[in-house]
PDB file of C-alpha atoms in Angstrom:
ATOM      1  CA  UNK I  18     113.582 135.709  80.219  1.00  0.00           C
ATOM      2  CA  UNK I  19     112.239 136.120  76.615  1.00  0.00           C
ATOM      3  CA  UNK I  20     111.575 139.650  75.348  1.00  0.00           C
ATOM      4  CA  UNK I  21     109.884 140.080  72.311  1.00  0.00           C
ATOM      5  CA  UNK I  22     109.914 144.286  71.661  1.00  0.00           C
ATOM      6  CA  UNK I  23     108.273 145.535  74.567  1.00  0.00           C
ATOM      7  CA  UNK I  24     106.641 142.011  75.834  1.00  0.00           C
ATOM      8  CA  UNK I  25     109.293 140.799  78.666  1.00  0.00           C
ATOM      9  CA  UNK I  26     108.262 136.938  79.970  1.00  0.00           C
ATOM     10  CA  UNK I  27     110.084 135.665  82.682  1.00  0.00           C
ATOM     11  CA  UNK I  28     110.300 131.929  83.911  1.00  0.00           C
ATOM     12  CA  UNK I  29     111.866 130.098  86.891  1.00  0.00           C
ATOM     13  CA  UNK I  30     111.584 128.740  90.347  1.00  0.00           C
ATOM     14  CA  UNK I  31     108.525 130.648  91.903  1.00  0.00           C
ATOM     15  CA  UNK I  32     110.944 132.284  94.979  1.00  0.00           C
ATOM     16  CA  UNK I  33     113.341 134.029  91.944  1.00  0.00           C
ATOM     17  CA  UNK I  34     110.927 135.808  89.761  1.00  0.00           C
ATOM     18  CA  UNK I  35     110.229 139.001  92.714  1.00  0.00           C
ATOM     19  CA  UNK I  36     113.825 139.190  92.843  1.00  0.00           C
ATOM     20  CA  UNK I  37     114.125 138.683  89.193  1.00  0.00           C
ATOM     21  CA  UNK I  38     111.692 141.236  88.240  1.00  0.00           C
ATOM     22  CA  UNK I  39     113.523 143.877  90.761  1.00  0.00           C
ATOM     23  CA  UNK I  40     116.762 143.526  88.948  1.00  0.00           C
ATOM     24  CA  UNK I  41     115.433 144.278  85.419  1.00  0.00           C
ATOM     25  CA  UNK I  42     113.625 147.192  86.955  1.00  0.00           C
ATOM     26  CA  UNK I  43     116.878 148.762  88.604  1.00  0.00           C
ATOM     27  CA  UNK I  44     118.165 148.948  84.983  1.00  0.00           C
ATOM     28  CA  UNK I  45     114.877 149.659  83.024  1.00  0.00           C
ATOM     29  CA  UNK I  46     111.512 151.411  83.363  1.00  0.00           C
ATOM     30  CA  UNK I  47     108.855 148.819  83.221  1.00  0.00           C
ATOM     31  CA  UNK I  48     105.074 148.604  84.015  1.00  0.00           C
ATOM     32  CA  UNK I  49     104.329 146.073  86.646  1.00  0.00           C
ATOM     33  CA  UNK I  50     104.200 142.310  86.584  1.00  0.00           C
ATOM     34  CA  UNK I  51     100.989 140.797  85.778  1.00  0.00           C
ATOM     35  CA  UNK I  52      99.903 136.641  86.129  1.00  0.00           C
ATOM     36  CA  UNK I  53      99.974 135.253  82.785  1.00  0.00           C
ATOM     37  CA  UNK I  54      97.438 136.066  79.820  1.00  0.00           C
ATOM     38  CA  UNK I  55      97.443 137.254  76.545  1.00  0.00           C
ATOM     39  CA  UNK I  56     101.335 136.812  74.813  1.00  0.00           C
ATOM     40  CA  UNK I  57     102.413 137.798  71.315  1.00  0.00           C
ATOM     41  CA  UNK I  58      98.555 136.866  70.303  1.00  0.00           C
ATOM     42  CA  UNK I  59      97.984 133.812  72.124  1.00  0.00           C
ATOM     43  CA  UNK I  60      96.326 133.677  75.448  1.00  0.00           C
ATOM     44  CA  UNK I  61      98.125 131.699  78.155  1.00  0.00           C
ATOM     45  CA  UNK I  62      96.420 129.845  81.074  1.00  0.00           C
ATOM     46  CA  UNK I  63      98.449 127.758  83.929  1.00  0.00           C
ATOM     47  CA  UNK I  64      96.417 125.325  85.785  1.00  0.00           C
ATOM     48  CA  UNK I  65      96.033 121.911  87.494  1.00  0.00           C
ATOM     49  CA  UNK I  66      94.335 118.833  86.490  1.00  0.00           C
ATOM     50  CA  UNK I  67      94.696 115.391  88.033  1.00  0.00           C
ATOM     51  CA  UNK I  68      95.145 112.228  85.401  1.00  0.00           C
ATOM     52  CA  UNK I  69      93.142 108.972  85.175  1.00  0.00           C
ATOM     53  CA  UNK I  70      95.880 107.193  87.168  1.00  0.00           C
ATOM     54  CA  UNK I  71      95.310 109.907  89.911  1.00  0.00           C
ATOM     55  CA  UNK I  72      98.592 111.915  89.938  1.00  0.00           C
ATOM     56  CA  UNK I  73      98.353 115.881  89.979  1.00  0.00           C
ATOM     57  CA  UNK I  74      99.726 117.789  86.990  1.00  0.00           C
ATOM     58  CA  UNK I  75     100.537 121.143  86.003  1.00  0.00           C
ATOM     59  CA  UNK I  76      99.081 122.336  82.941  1.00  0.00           C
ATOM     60  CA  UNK I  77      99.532 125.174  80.436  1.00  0.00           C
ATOM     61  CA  UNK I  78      96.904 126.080  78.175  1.00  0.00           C
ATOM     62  CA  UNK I  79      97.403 127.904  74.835  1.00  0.00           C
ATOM     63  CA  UNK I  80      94.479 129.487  73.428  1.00  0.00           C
ATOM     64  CA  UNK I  81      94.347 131.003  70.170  1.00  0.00           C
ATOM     65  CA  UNK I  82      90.564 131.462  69.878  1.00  0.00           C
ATOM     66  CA  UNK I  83      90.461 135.023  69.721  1.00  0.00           C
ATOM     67  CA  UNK I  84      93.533 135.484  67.223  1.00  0.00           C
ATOM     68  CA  UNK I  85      91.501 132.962  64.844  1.00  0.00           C
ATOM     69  CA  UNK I  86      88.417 135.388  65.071  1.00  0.00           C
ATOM     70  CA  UNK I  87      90.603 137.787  63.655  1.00  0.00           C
ATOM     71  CA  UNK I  88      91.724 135.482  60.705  1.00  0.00           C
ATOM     72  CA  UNK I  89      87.995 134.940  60.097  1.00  0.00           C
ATOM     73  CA  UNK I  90      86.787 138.476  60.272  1.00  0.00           C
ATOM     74  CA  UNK I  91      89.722 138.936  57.738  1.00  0.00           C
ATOM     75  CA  UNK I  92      88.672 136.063  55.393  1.00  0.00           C
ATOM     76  CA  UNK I  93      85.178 138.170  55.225  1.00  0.00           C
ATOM     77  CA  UNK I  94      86.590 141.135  54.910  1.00  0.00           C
ATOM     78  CA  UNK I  95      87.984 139.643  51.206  1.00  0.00           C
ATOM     79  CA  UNK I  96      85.539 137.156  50.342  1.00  0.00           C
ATOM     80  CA  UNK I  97      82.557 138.811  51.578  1.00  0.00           C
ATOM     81  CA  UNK I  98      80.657 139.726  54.796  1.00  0.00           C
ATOM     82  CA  UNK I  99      77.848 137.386  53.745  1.00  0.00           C
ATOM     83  CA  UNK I 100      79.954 134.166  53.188  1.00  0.00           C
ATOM     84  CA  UNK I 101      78.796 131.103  55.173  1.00  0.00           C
ATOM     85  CA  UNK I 102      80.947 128.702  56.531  1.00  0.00           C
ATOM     86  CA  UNK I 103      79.700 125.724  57.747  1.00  0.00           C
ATOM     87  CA  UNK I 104      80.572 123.368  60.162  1.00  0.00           C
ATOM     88  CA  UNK I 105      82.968 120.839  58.496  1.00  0.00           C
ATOM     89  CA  UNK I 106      85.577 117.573  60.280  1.00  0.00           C
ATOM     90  CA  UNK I 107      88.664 118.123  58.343  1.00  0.00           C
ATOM     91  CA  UNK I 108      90.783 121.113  57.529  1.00  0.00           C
ATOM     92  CA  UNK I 109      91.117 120.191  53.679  1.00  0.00           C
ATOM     93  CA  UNK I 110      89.135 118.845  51.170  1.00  0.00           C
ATOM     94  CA  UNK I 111      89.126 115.109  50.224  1.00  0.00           C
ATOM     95  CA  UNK I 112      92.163 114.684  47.969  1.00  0.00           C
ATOM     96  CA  UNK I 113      92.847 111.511  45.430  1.00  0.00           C
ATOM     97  CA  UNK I 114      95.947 111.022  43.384  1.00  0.00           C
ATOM     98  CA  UNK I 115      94.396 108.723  41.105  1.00  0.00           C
ATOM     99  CA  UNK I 116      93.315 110.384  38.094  1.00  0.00           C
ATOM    100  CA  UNK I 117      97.750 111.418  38.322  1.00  0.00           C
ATOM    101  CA  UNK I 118      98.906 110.441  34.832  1.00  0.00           C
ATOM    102  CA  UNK I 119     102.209 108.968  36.304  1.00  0.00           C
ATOM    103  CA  UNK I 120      99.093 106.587  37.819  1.00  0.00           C
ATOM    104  CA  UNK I 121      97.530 105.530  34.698  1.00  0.00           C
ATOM    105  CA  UNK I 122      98.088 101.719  33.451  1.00  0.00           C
ATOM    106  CA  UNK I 123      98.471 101.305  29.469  1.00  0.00           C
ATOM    107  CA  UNK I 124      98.481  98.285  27.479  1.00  0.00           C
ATOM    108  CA  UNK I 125      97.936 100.036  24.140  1.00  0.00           C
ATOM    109  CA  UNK I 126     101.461 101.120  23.124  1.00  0.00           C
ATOM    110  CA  UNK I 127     104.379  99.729  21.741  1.00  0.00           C
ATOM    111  CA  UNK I 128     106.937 100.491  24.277  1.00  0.00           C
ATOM    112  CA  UNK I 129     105.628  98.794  27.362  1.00  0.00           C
ATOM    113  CA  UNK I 130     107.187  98.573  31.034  1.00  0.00           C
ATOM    114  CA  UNK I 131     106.344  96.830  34.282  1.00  0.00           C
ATOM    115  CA  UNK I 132     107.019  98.273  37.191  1.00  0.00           C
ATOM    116  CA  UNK I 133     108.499  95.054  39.368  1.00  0.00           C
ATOM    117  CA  UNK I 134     107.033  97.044  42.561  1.00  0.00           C
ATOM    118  CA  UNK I 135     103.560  96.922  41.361  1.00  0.00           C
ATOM    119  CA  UNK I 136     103.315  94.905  38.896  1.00  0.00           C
ATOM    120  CA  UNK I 137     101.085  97.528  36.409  1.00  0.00           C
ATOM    121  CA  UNK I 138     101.939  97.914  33.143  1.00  0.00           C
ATOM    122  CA  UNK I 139     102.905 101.883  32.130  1.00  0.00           C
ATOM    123  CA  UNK I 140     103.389 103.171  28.627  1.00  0.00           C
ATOM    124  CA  UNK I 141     107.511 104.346  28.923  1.00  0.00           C
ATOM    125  CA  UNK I 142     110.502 103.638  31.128  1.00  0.00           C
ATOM    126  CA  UNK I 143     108.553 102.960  34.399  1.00  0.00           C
ATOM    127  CA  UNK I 144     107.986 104.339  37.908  1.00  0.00           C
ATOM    128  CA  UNK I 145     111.451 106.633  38.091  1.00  0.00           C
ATOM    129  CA  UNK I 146     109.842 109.360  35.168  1.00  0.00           C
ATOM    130  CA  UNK I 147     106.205 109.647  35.973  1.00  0.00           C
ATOM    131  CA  UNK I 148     106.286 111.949  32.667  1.00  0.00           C
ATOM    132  CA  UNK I 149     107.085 108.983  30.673  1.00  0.00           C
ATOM    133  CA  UNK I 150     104.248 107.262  32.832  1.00  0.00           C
ATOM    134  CA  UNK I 151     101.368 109.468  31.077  1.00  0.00           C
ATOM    135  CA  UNK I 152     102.895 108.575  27.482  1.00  0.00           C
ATOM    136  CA  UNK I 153      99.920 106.968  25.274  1.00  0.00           C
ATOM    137  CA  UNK I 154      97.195 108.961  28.179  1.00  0.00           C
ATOM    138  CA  UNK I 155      95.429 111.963  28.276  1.00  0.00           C
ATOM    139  CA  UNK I 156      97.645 115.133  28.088  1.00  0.00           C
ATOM    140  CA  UNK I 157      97.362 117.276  31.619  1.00  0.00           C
ATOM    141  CA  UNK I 158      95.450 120.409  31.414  1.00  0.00           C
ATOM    142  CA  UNK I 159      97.899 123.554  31.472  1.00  0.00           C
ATOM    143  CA  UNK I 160      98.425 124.577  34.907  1.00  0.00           C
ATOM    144  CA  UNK I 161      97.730 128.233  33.443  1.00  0.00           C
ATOM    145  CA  UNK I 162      94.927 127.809  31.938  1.00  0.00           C
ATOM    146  CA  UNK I 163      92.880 126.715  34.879  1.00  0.00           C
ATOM    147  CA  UNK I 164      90.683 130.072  36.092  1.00  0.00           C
ATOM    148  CA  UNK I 165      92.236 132.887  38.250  1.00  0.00           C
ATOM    149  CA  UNK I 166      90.918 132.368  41.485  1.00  0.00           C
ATOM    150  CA  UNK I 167      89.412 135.584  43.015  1.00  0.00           C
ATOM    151  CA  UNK I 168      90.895 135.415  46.239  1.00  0.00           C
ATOM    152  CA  UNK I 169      94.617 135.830  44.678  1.00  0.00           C
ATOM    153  CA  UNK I 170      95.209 138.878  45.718  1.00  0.00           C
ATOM    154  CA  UNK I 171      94.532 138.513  49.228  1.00  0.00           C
ATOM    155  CA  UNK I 172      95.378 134.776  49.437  1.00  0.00           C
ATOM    156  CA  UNK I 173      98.808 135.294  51.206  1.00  0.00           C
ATOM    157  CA  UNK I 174      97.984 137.752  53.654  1.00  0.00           C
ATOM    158  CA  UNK I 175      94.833 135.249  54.830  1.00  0.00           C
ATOM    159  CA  UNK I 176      97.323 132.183  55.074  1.00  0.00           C
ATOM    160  CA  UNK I 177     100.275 134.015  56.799  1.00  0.00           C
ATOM    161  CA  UNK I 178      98.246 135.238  59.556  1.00  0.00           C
ATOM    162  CA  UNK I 179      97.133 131.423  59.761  1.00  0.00           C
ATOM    163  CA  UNK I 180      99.805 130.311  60.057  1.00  0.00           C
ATOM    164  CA  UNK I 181     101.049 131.996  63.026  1.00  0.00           C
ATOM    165  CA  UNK I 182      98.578 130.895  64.684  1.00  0.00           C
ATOM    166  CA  UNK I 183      99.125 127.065  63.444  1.00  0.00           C
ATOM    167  CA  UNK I 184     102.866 127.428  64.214  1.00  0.00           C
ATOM    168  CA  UNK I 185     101.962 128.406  68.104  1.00  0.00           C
ATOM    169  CA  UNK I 186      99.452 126.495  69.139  1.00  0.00           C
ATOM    170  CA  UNK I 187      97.442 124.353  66.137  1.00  0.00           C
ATOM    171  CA  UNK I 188      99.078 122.258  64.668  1.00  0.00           C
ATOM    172  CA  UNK I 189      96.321 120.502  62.923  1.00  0.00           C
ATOM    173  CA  UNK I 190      96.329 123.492  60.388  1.00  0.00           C
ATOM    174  CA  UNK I 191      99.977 123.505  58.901  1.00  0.00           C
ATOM    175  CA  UNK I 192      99.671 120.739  56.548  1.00  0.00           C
ATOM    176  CA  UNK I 193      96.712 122.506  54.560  1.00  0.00           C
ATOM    177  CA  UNK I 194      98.001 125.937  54.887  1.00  0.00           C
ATOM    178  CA  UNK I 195     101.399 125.018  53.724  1.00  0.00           C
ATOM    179  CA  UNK I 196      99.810 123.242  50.957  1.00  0.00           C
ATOM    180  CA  UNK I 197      97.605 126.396  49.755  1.00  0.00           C
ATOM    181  CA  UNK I 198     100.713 128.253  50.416  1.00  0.00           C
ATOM    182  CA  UNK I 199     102.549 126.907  47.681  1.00  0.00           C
ATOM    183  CA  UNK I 200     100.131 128.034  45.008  1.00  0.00           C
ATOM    184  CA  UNK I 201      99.723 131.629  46.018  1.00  0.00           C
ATOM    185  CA  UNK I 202     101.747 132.381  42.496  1.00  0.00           C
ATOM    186  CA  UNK I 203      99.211 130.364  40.948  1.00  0.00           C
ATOM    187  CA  UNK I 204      96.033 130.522  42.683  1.00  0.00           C
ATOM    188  CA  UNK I 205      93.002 128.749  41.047  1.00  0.00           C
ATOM    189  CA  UNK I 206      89.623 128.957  41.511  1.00  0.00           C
ATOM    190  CA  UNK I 207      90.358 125.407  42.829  1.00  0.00           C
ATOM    191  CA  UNK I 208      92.224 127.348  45.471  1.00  0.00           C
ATOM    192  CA  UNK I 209      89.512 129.309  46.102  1.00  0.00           C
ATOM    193  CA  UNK I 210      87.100 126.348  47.324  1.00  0.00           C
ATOM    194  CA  UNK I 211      90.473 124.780  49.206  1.00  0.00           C
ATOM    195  CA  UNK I 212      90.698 128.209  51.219  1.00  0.00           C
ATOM    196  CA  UNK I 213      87.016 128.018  52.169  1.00  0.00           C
ATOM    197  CA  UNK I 214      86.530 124.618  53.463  1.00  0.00           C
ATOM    198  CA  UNK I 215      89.991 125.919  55.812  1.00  0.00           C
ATOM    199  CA  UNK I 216      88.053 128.482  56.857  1.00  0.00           C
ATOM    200  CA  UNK I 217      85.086 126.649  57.748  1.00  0.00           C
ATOM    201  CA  UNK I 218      87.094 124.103  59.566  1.00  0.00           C
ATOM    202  CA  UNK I 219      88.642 127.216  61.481  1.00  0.00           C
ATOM    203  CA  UNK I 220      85.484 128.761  62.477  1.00  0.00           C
ATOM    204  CA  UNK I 221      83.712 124.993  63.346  1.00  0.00           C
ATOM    205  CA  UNK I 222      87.048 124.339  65.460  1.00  0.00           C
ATOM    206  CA  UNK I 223      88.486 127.754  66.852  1.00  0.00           C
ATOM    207  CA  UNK I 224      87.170 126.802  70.511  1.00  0.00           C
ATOM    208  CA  UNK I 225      89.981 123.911  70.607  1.00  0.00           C
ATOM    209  CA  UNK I 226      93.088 124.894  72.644  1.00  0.00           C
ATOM    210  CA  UNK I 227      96.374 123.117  72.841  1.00  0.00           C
ATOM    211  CA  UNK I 228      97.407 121.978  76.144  1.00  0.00           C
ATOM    212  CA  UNK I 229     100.511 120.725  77.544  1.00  0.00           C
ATOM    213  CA  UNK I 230     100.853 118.775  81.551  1.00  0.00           C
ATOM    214  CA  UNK I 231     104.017 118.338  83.303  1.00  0.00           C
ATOM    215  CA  UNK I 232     103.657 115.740  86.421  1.00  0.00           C
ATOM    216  CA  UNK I 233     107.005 114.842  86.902  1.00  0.00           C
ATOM    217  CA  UNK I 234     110.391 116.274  87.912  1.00  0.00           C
ATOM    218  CA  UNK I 235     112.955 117.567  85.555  1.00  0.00           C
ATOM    219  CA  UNK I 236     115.218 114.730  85.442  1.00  0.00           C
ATOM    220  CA  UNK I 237     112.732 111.675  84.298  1.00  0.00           C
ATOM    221  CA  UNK I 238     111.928 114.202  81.619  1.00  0.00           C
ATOM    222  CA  UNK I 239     113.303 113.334  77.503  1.00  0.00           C
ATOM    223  CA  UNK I 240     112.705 115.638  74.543  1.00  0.00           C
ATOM    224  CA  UNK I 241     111.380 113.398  72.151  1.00  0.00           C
ATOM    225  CA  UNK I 242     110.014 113.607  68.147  1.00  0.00           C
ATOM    226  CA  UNK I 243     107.388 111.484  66.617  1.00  0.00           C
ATOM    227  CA  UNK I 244     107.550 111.604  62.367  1.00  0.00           C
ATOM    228  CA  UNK I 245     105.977 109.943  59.790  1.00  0.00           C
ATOM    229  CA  UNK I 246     105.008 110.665  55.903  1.00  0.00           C
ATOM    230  CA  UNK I 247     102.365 110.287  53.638  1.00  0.00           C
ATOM    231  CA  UNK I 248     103.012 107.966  50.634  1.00  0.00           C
ATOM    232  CA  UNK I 249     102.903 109.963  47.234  1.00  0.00           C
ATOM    233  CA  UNK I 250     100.057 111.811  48.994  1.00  0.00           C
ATOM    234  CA  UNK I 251      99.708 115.426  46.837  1.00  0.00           C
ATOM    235  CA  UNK I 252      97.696 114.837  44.218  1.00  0.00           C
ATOM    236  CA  UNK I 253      99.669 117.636  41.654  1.00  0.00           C
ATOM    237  CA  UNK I 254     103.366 116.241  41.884  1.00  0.00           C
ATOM    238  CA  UNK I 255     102.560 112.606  44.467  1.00  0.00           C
ATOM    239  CA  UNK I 256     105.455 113.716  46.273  1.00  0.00           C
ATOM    240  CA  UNK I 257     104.899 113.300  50.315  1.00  0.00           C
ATOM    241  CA  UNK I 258     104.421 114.758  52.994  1.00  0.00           C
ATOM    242  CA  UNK I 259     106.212 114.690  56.289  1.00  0.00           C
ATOM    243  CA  UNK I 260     105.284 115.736  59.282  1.00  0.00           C
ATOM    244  CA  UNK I 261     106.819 115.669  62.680  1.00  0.00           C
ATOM    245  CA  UNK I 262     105.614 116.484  66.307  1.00  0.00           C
ATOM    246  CA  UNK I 263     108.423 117.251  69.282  1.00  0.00           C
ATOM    247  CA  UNK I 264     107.104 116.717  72.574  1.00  0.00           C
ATOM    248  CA  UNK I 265     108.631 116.844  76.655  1.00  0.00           C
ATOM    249  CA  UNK I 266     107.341 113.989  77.603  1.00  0.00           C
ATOM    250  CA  UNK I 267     107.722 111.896  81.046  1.00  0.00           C
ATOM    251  CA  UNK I 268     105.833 109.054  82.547  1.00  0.00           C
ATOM    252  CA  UNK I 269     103.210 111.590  83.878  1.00  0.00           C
ATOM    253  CA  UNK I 270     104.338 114.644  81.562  1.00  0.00           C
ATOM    254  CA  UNK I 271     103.104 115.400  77.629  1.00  0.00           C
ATOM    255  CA  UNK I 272     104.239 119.084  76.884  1.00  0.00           C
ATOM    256  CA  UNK I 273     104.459 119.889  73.310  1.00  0.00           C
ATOM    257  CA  UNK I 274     107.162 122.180  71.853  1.00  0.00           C
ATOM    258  CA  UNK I 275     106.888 122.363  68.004  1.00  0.00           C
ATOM    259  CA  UNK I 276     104.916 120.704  64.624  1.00  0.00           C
ATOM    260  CA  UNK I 277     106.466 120.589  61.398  1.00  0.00           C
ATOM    261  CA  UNK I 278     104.742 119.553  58.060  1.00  0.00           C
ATOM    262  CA  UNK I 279     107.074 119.853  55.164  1.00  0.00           C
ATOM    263  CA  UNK I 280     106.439 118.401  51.376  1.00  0.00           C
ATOM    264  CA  UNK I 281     108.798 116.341  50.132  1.00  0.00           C
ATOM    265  CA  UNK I 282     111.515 117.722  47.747  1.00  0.00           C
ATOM    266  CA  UNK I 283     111.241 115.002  45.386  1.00  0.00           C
ATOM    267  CA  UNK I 284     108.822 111.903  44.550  1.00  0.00           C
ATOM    268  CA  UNK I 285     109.415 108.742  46.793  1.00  0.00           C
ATOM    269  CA  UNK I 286     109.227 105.236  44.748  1.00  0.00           C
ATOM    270  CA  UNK I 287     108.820 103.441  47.613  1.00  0.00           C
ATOM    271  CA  UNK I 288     108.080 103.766  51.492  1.00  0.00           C
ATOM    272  CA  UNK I 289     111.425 102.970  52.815  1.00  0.00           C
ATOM    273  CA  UNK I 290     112.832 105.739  50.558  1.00  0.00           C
TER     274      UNK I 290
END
């Protein structure tokens, strides 16, 4: 049983749940069981399908379609009711860590290193202080001098009812909204554009529903977690990214329980590190 304030759900073999029900009721007044549907904002479907090898599976849809609509109607609501978004592949904006100082070669000053995993000559001590890396380059802009973005104020509210809906059922989205999220202290105009081009990938993609099968019985069943990183992939810090995806999985089962993506908490030299 999982009770969330006055939302009770209830789970188990099909024959238990009358009796089930009729023992929470001779403690507490409740309203009447219902099949499922709509659950702390997500919209819950059980079904059947039938694989390409033939075998019969249940399935469980989560559909968040609706709850997005609501993040878009408040993106307008901020940005304007006459903003356009357009139908776009990826949830962020292409990103490219080259023009990183820690990234730029130099040959022109005095106190030269080569970095023995990539054999590129750097201006400094080498690849374990990317500050010393943009010695004899182009000084950074100042983080705070880069315009305000307009959307500050409102930035936070946007992403954090986003990501509920990311943390439930897409999974595609936490990777870009995390990212945005750690610049709501200070947003850009670059920010700005980032948020859009979420949005638009939101409103070209809020039809898609996670869904999870289950074709096989409970004890050829495993919990298992797939992760992976990026390599130096955010193009302010090159720290990665890693991301993780826990599934119940069986020959004839793929149910998925929980996504994580997670920056790095410092910058990676190498891939095994």
């Amino acid at each position: 049983l999982v009770v969330y304030v006055d939302d009770l759900k209830l789970a188990g073999p099909e024959g238990n749940l009358v009796e089930g029900w009729k023992m929470l009721r001779s403690l507490l007044n409740i309203e009447p069981e219902t099949d499922l549907g709509m659950y702390l904002g997500c919209t819950l479907r059980k079904g059947e399908s039938r694989l390409k090898d033939g075998t019969r599976v249940s399935t469980m849809t989560y559909d968040m379609e609706s709850f997005l609509e609501q993040c878009i109607e408040r993106y307008k609501e901020v940005a304007g009711k006459d903003v356009v978004l357009k139908n776009v592949a990826t949830p962020s904006l292409p990103e490219d860590t080259k023009q990183h100082p820690a990234r730029a070669p130099s040959s022109s000053s005095k106190d030269i290193y080569k970095c023995p995993w990539c054999s590129c000559t750097f201006a400094g001590r080498g690849c374990n202080s990317p500050s010393e890396h943009a010695k004899g380059t182009e000084e950074p802009a100042d983080p705070s001098s880069e315009v305000r973005g307009e959307l500050a104020p409102h930035a936070a509210s946007i992403l954090m009812k986003l990501l509920y809906a990311a943390r439930i059922a897409r999974f595609d989205l936490l990777r870009s909204i995390n990212n945005l999220a750690r610049n709501i202290t200070k947003w850009s105009s670059k920010d700005d554009a980032r948020l859009h081009h979420l949005l638009c990938y939101v409103q070209s993609s809020k039809s898609k529903k996670m869904v999870g099968w289950v074709g096989d019985d409970l004890s050829k069943l495993s919990i298992d977690i797939y992760a992976d990183a990026d390599f130096a992939g955010c193009e302010d810090s090159l720290r990665s990214t890693s991301g993780a995806h826990m599934v119940i999985q069986g020959k004839h089962t793929r149910f998925p329980v929980a996504g994580a993506s997670k920056r790095q908490g410092c910058v990676s030299h190498s891939t095994p590190e």
